[in-house]
mmCIF file of C-alpha atoms in Angstrom:
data_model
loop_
_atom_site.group_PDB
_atom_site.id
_atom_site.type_symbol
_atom_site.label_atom_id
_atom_site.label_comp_id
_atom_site.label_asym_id
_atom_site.label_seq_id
_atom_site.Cartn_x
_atom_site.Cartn_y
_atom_site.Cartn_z
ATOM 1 C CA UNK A 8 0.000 0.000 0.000
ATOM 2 C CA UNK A 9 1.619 3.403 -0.833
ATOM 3 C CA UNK A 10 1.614 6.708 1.586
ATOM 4 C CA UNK A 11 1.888 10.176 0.444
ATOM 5 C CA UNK A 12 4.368 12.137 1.424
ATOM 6 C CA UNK A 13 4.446 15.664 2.310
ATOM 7 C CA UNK A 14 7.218 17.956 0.517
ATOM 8 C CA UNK A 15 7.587 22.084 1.159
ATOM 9 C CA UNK A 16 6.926 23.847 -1.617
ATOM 10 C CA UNK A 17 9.711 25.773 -1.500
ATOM 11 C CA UNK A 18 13.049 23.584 -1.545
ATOM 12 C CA UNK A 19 11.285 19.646 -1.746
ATOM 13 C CA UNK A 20 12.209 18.588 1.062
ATOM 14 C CA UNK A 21 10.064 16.126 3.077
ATOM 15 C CA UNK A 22 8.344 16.928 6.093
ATOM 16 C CA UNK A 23 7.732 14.833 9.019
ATOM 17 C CA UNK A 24 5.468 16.627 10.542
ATOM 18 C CA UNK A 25 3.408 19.063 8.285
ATOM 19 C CA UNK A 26 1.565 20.246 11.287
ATOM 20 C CA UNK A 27 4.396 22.473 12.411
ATOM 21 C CA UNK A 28 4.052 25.117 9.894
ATOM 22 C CA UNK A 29 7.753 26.076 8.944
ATOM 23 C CA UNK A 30 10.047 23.825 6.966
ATOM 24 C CA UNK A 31 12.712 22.571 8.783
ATOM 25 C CA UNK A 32 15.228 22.529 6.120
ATOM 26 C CA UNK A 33 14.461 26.354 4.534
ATOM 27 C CA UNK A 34 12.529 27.614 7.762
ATOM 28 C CA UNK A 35 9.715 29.085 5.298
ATOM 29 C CA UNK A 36 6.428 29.140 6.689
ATOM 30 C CA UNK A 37 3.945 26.371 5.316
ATOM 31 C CA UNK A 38 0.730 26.998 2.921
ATOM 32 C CA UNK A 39 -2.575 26.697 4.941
ATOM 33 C CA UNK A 40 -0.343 26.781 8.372
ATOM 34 C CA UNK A 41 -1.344 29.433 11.163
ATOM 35 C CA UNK A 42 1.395 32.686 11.588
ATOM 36 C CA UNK A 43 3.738 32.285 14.555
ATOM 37 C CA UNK A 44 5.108 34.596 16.075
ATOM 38 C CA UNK A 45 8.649 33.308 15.739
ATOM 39 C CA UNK A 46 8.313 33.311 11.653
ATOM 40 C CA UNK A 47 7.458 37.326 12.017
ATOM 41 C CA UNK A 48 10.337 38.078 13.832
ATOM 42 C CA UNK A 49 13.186 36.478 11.554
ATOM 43 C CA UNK A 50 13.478 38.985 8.787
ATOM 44 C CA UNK A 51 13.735 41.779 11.407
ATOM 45 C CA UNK A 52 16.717 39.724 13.803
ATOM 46 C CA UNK A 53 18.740 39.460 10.336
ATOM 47 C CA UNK A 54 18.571 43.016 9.109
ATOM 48 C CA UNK A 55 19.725 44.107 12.461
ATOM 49 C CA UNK A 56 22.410 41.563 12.304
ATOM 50 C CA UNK A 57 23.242 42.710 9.212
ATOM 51 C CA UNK A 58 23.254 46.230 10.368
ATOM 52 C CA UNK A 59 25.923 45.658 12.680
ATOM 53 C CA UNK A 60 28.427 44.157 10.872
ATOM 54 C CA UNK A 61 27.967 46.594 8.376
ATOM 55 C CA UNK A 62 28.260 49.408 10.990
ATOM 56 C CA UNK A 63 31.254 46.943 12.742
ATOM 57 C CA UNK A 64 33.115 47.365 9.489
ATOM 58 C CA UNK A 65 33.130 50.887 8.676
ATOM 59 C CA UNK A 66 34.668 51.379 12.020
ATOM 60 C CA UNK A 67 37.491 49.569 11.582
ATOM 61 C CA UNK A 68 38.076 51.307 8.348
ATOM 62 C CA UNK A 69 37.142 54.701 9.713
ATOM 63 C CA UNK A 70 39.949 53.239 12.452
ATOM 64 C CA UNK A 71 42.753 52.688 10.113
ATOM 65 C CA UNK A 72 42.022 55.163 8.200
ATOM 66 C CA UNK A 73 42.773 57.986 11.195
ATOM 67 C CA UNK A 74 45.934 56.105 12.178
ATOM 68 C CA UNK A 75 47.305 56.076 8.689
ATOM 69 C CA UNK A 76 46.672 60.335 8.639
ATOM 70 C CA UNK A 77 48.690 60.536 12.334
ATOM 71 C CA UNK A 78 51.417 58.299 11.206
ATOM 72 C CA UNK A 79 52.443 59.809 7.750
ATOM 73 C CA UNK A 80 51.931 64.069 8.629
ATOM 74 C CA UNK A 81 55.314 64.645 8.970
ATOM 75 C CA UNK A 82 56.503 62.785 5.888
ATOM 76 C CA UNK A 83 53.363 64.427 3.970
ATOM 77 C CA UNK A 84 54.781 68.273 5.389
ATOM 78 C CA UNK A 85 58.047 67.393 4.217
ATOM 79 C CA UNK A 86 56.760 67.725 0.493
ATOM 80 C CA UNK A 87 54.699 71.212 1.164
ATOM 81 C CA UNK A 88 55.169 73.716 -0.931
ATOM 82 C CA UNK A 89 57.776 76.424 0.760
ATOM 83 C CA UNK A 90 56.154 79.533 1.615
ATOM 84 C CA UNK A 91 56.785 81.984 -0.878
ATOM 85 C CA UNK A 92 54.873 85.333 -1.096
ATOM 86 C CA UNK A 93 53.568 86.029 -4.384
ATOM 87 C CA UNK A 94 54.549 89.782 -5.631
ATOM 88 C CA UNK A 95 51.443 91.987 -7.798
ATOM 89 C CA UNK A 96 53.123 91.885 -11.638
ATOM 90 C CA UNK A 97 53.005 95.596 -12.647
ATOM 91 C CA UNK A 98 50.856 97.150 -15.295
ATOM 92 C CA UNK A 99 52.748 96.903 -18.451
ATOM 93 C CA UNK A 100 54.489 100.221 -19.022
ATOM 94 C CA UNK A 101 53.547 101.352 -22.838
ATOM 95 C CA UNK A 102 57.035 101.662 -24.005
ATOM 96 C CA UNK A 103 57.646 97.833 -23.600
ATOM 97 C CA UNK A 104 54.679 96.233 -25.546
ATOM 98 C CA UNK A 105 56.478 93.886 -27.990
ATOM 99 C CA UNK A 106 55.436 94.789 -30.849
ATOM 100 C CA UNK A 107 57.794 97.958 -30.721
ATOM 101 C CA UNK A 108 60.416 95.532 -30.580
ATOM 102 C CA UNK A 109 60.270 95.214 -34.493
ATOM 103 C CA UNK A 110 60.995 99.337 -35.055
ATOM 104 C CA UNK A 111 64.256 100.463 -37.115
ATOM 105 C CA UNK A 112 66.827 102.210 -34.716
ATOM 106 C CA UNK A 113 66.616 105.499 -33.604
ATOM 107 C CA UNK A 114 62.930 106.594 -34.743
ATOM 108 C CA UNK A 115 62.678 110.066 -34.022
ATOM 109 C CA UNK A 116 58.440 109.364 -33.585
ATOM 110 C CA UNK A 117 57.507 106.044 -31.924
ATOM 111 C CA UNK A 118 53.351 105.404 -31.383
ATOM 112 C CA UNK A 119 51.860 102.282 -30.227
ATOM 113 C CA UNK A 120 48.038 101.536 -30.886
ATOM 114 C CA UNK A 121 46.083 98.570 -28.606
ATOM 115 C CA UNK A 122 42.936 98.276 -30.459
ATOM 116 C CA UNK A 123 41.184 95.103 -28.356
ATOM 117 C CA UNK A 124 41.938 97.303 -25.138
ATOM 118 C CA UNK A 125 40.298 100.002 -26.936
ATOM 119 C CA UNK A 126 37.446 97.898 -28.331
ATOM 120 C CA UNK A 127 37.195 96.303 -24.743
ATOM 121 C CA UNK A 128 35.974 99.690 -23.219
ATOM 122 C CA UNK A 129 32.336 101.198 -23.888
ATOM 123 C CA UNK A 130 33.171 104.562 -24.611
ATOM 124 C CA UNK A 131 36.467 102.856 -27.040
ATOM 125 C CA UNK A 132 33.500 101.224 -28.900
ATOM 126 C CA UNK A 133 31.401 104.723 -29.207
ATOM 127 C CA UNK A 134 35.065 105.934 -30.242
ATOM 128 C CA UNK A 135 35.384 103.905 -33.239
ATOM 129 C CA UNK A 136 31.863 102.992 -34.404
ATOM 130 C CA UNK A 137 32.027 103.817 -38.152
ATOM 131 C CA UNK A 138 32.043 106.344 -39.548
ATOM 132 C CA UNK A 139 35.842 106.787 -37.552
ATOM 133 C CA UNK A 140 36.515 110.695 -36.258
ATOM 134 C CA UNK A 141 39.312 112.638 -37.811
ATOM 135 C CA UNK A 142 41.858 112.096 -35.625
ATOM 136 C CA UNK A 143 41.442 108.173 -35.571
ATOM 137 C CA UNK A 144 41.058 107.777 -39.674
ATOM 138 C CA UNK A 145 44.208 109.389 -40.201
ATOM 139 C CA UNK A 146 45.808 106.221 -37.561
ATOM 140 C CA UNK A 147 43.354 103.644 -38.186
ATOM 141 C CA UNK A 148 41.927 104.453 -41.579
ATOM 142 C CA UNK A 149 45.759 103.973 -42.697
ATOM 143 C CA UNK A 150 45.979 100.601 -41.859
ATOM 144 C CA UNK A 151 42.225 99.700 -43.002
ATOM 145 C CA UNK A 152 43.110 101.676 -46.570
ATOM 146 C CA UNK A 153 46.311 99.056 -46.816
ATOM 147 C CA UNK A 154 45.300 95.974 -45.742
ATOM 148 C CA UNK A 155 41.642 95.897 -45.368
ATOM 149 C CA UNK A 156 41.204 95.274 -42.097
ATOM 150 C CA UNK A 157 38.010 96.710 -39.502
ATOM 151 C CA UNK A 158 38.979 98.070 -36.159
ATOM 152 C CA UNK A 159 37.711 94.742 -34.831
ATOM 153 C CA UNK A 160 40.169 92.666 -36.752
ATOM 154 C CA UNK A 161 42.916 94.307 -35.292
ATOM 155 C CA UNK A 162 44.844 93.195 -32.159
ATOM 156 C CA UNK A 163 47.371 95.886 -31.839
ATOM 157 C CA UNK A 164 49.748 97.906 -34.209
ATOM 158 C CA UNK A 165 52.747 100.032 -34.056
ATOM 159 C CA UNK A 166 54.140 103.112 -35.567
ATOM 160 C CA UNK A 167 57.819 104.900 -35.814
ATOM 161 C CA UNK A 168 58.542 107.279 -38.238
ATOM 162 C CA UNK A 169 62.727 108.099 -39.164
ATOM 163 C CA UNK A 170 64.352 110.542 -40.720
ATOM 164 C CA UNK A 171 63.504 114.198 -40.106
ATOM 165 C CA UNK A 172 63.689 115.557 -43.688
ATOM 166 C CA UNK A 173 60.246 116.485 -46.076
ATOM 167 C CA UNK A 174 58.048 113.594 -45.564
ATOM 168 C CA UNK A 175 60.326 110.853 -43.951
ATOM 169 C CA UNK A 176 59.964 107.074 -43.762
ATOM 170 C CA UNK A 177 57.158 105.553 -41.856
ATOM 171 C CA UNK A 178 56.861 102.022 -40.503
ATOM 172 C CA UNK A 179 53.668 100.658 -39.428
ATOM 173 C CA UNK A 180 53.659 97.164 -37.412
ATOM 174 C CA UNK A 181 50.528 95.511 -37.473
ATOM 175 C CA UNK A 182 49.093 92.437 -35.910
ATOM 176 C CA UNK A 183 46.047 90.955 -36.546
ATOM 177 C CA UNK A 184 43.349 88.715 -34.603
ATOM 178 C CA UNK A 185 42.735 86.071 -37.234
ATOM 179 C CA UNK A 186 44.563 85.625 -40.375
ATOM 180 C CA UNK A 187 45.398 88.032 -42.665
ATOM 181 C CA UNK A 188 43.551 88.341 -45.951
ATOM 182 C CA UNK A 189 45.639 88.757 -48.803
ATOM 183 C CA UNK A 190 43.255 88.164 -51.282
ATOM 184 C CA UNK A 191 41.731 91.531 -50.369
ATOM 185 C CA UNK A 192 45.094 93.232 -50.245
ATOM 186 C CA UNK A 193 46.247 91.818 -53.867
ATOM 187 C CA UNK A 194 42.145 92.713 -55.202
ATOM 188 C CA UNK A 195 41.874 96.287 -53.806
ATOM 189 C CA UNK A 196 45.590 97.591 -53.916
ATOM 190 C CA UNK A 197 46.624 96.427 -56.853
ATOM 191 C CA UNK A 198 50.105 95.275 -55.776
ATOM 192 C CA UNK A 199 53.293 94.292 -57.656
ATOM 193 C CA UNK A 200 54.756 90.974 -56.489
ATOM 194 C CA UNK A 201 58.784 92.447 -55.164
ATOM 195 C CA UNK A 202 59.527 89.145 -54.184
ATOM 196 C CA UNK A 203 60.334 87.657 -50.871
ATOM 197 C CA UNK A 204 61.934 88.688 -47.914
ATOM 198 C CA UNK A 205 62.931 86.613 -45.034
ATOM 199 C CA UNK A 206 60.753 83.806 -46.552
ATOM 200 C CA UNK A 207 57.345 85.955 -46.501
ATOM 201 C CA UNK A 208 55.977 87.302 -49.225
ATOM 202 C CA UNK A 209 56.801 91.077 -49.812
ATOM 203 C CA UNK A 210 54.739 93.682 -52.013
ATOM 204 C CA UNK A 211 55.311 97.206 -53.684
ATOM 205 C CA UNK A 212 52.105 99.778 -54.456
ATOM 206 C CA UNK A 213 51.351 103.183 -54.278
ATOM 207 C CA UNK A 214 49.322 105.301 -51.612
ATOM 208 C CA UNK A 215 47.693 108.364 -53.068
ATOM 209 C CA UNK A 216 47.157 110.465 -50.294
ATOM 210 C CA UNK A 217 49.997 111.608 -49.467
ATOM 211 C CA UNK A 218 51.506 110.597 -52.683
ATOM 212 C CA UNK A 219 54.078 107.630 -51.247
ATOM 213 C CA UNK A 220 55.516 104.652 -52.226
ATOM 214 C CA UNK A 221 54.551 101.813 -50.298
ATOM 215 C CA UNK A 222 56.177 97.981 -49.475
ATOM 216 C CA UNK A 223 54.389 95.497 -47.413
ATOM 217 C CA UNK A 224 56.157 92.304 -45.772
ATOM 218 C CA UNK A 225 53.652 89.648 -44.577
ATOM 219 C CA UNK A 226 56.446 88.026 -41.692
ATOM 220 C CA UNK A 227 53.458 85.534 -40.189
ATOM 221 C CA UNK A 228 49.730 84.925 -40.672
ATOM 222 C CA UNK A 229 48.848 87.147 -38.380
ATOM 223 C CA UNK A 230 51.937 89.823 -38.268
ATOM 224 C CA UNK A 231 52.462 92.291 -41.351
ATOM 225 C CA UNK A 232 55.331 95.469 -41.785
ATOM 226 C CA UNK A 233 54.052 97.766 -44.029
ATOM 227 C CA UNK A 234 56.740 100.335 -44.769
ATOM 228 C CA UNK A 235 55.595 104.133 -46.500
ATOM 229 C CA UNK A 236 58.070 106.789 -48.210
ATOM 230 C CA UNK A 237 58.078 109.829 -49.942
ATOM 231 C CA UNK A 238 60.576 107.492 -52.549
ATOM 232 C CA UNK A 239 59.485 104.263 -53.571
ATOM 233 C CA UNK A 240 59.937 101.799 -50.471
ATOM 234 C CA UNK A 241 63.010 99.318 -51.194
ATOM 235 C CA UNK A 242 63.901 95.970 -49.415
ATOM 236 C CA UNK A 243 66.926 98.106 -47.468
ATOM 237 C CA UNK A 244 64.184 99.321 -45.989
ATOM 238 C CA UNK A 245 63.008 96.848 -44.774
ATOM 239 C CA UNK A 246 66.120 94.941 -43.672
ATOM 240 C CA UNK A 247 66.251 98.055 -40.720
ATOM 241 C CA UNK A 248 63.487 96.147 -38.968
ATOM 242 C CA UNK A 249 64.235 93.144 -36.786
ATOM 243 C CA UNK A 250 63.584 89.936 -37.745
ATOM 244 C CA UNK A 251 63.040 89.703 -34.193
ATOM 245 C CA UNK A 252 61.833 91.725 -31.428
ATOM 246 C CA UNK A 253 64.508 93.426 -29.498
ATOM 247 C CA UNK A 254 64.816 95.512 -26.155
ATOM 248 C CA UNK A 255 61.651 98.063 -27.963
ATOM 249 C CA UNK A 256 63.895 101.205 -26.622
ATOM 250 C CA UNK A 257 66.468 100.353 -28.560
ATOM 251 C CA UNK A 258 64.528 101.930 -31.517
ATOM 252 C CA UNK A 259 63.505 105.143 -29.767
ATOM 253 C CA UNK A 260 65.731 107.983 -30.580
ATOM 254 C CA UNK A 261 67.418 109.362 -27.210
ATOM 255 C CA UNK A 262 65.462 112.646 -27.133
ATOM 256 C CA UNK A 263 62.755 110.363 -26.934
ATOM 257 C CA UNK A 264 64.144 108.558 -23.161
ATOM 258 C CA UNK A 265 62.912 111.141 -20.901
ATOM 259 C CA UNK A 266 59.505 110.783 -21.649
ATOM 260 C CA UNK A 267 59.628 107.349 -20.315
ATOM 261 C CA UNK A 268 61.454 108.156 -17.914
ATOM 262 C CA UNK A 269 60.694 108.611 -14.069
ATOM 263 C CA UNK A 270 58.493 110.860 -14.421
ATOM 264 C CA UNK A 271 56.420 109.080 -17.144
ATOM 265 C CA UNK A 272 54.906 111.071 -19.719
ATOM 266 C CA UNK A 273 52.727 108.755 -21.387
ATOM 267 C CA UNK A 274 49.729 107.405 -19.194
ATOM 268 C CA UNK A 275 49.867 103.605 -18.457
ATOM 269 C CA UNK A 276 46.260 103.383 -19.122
ATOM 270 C CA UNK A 277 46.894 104.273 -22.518
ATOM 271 C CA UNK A 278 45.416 102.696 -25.717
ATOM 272 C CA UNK A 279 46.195 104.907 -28.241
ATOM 273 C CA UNK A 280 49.931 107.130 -27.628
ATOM 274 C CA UNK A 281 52.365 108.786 -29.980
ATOM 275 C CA UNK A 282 55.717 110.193 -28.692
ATOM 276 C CA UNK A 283 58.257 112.281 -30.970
ATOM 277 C CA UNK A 284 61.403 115.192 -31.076
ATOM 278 C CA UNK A 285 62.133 117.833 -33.083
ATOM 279 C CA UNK A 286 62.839 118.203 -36.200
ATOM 280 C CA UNK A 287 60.825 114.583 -36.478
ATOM 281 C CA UNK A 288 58.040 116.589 -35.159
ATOM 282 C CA UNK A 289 57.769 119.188 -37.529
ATOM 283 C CA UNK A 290 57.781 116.211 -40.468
ATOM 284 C CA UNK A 291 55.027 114.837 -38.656
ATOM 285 C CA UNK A 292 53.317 118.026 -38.605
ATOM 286 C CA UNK A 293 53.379 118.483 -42.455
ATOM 287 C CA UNK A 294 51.984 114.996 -43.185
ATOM 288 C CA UNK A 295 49.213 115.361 -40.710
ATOM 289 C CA UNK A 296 48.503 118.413 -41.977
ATOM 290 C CA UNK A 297 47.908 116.655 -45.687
ATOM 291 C CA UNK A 298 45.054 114.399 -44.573
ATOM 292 C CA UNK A 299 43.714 116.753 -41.826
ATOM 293 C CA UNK A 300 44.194 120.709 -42.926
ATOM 294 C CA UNK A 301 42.688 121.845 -39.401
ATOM 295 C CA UNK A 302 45.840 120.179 -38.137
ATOM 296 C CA UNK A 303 48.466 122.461 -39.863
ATOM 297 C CA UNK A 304 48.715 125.288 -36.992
ATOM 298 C CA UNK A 305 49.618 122.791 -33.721
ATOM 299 C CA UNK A 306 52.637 125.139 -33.326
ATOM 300 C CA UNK A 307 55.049 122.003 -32.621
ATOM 301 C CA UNK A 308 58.240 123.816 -34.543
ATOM 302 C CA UNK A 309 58.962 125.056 -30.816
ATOM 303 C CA UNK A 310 59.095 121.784 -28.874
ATOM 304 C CA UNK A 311 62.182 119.731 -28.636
ATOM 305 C CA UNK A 312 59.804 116.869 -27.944
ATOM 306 C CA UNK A 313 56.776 115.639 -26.498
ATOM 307 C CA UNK A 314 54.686 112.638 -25.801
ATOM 308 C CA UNK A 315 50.633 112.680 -26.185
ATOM 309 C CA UNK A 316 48.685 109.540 -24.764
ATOM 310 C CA UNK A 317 44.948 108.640 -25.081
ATOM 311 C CA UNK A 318 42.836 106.484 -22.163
ATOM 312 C CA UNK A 319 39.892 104.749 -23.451
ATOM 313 C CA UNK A 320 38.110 104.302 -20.352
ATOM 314 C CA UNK A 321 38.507 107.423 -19.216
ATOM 315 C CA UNK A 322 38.205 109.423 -22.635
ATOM 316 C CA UNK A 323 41.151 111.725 -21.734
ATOM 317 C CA UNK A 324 43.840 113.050 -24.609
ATOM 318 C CA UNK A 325 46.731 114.342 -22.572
ATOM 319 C CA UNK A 326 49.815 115.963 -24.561
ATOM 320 C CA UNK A 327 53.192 116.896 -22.856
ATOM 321 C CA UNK A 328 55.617 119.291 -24.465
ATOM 322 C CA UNK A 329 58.962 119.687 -23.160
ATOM 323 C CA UNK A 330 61.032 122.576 -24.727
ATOM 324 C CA UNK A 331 64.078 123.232 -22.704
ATOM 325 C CA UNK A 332 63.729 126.750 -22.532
ATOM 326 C CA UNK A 333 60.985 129.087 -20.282
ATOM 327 C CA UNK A 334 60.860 131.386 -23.180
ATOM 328 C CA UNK A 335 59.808 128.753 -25.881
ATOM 329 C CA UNK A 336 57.280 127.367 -23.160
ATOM 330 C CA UNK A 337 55.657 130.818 -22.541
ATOM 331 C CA UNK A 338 55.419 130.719 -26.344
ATOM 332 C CA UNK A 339 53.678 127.095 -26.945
ATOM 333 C CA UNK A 340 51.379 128.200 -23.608
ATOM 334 C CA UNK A 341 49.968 131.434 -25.301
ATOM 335 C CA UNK A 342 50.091 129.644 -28.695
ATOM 336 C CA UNK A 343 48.238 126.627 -27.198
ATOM 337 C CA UNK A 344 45.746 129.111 -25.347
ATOM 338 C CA UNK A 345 45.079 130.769 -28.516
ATOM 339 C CA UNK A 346 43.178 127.648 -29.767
ATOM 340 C CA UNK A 347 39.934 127.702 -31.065
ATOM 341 C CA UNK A 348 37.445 126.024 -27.704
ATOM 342 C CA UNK A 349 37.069 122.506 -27.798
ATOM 343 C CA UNK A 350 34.005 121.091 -28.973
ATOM 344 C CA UNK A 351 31.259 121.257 -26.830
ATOM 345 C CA UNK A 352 31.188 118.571 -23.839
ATOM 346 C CA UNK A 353 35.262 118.917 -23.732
ATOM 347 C CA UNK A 354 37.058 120.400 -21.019
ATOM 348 C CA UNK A 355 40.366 121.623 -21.874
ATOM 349 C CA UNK A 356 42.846 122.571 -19.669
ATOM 350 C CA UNK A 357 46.596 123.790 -19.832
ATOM 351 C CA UNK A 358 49.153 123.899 -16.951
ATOM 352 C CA UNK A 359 52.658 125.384 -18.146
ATOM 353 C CA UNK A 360 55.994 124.828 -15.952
ATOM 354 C CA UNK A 361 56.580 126.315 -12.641
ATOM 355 C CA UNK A 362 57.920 130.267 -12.761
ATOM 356 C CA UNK A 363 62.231 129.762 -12.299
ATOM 357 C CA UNK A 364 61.911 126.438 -13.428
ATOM 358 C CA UNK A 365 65.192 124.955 -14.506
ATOM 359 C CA UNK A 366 65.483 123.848 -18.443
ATOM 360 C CA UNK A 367 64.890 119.827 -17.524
ATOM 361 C CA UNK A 368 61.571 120.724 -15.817
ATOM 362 C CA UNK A 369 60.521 122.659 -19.062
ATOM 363 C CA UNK A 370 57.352 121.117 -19.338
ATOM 364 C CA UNK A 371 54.311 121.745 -20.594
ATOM 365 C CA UNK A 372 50.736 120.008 -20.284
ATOM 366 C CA UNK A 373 47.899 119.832 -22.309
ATOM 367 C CA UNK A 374 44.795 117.760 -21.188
ATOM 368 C CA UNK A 375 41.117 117.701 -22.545
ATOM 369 C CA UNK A 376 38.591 115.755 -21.184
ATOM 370 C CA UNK A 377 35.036 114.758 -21.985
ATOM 371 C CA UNK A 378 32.456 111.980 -23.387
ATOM 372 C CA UNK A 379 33.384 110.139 -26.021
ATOM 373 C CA UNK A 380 30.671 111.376 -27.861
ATOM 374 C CA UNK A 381 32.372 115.045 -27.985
ATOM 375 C CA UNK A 382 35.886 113.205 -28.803
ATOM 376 C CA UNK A 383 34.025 112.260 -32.116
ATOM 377 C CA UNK A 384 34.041 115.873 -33.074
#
C-alpha cells in the first residue's frame, strides 16, 4: 500500500510533521499553516544583524584610516610647498609692448596703438563705431586703406617714423586677430609681387594720399610690416626692422628717453599714444597736416619733444611738451591758449611749468577731457 508524502513547496524537502508550519530545512512558513510569532520576527533579527556588521566594518576602516593620517603628517609636510609670497606683476608700461620691438633704430616718432583694449571699453566702442573721427582715420583708416582690415580685426599695431627731412619714412607694425587676408590686399591695392623677404611674401604699391611709395612684408599669418616713403619703399628698408623683437627702446631715438622716464609722460592706461622730437616733429606736422588741414597750426616747430597719450576708459587726450627753454614754453602756452574752444562737452585745460623752473623741468601740459561722444568731433 503506498503513503503520500508531504514535501515544502519551496526547496522539496520532506516533512515529518506538516503540522508544524515552517520547513525545517528552509525555515519558510507552510501553505494553509497558522502565523507564529517566531516566523514574524526572523526577517527583522537578520537586518539588524546585518546592520551591525555593516556598521562593525566601517569602524574599523574609519579606524585605520585615522591612524594612517597621524602616522604619515610629517613625511606628507616634508613635500609642502615652501612659503613663498607672491609679488602683484606691474601694469605693463607702454614703451615695452612687444610689438615695438620690431621698429628700425633710432625713430625720431615712436606710437603704439592697442585696439582690443580700446574695443574692450564702452566709450572705445562709441570711439570707433564707423564712420571713424578725424583724428582716428588718419591712424586707423591707414591701416584699413592698406590691408583691409576693420577696427575689430585688429589686435594691436605700431608706428615709428625716421628721418627728419620732407616727408620721412614711416613704418607701421601691425598684428592681426585672425589671419590676414591677402586676397583683399592683392584685389583692392593692386600690388606688384617684389619678391620675398625673409621667406614671406613682400609687395610694392602706391598710396595716393599723401603721394608715397609703399612695401608690405607679410612676416606671419597674423603679423604684417608695411613700410611708407616719400621714394618708392626698397627691401633696405626693410632689412632696418628686426627679424626679431629686441629691447623696444632700442629703436627710440634718445630725445625720446625722458619721456619714459621717471616721471612718465605717457599714461599707463593708454590705448592709443604717440611720442616724438624735433625736427621729427615738424615732419610729422606736415603729413598730418595733408590728410587733416585743421591740423596744420599745432605750433610744434617750438618743442624739442613731447609725448601725447589717449585712455579709453577714461576718454582723456593728454599731450606733454617739453622745450628746454621758459621762453619757448611761454610761447607754446599762449600759442596753445590761442586755440579755437574745444568742442562742446570737452574740457580743456593747460598747466605750463613752474615760474624759475630749470630747463629739464621745461614742461608743458595739455589735457582735454570729456564723453566720447564730444571726442568724435
Amino acid at each position: 500500500m503506498s503513503s503520500s508524502t508531504t514535501t515544502c513547496p519551496y526547496c522539496n524537502a520532506e516533512l515529518a510533521d506538516p503540522t508544524r508550519g515552517l520547513c525545517t530545512r528552509c525555515g519558510e512558513k507552510l501553505p494553509g499553516a497558522a502565523a507564529t510569532t517566531a516566523s514574524s520576527d526572523k526577517p527583522v533579527e537578520q537586518n539588524r544583524r546585518t546592520r551591525r556588521q555593516v556598521l562593525a566594518l566601517m569602524g574599523v576602516i574609519a579606524l585605520v584610516t585615522v591612524g594612517f593620517v597621524l602616522w604619515t603628517v610629517q613625511q606628507r609636510r616634508q613635500r609642502d610647498l615652501p612659503n613663498v609670497k607672491l609679488e602683484a606683476h606691474p601694469l605693463p608700461q607702454p614703451q615695452d609692448f612687444y610689438l615695438l620691438g620690431f621698429m628700425p633704430p633710432r625713430c625720431g616718432v615712436i606710437g603704439h596703438v592697442q585696439m582690443r583694449q580700446f574695443r574692450g571699453q564702452p566709450q572705445g566702442r562709441e570711439l570707433l563705431a564707423s564712420p571713424l573721427p578725424g583724428w582716428a582715420e588718419i591712424l586707423i583708416g591707414k591701416v584699413h586703406d592698406i590691408l583691409g582690415l576693420s577696427p575689430g580685426q585688429i589686435d594691436q599695431f605700431a608706428l615709428g617714423i625716421l628721418g627728419s627731412e620732407g616727408l620721412p619714412k614711416i613704418f607701421i607694425v601691425v598684428e592681426t586677430m585672425g589671419k590676414l587676408d591677402v586676397n583683399w590686399f592683392e584685389n583692392n591695392r593692386s600690388p606688384r609681387m617684389a619678391g620675398s623677404f625673409r621667406r614671406g611674401p613682400v609687395y610694392q604699391f602706391r598710396e595716393e594720399v599723401p603721394p608715397m611709395g609703399g612695401m608690405i612684408y607679410l612676416a606671419t599669418e597674423r603679423r604684417a610690416v608695411i613700410v611708407l616713403s616719400s621714394q618708392d619703399a626698397t627691401f633696405d628698408d626693410l632689412t632696418l626692422t628686426p627679424e626679431l623683437p629686441r629691447d623696444p627702446k632700442e629703436g627710440f631715438d634718445a630725445a625720446l628717453l625722458p619721456i619714459f622716464g621717471e616721471e612718465q609722460r605717457i599714461d599707463k592706461e593708454s590705448v592709443v599714444w604717440l611720442a616724438g622730437k624735433k625736427g621729427a616733429l615738424g615732419s610729422l606736422e606736415s603729413m598730418l597736416a595733408l590728410a587733416a588741414p585743421k591740423l596744420s597750426a599745432l605750433g610744434l616747430a617750438q618743442v624739442y619733444s613731447a609725448g601725447l597719450s589717449f585712455t579709453a576708459a577714461e576718454t582723456v587726450l593728454r599731450a606733454n611738451f617739453f622745450t628746454g627753454d621758459a621762453a619757448k614754453s611761454a610761447a607754446l602756452q599762449e600759442t596753445l591758449e590761442g586755440w579755437p574752444a574745444p568742442p562742446e562737452g570737452l574740457k580743456r585745460t593747460i598747466v605750463g611749468a613752474p615760474a624759475g623752473a630749470p630747463a629739464a623741468e621745461q614742461w608743458i601740459t595739455l589735457q582735454i577731457r570729456g564723453p566720447a561722444r564730444a571726442f568724435r568731433n
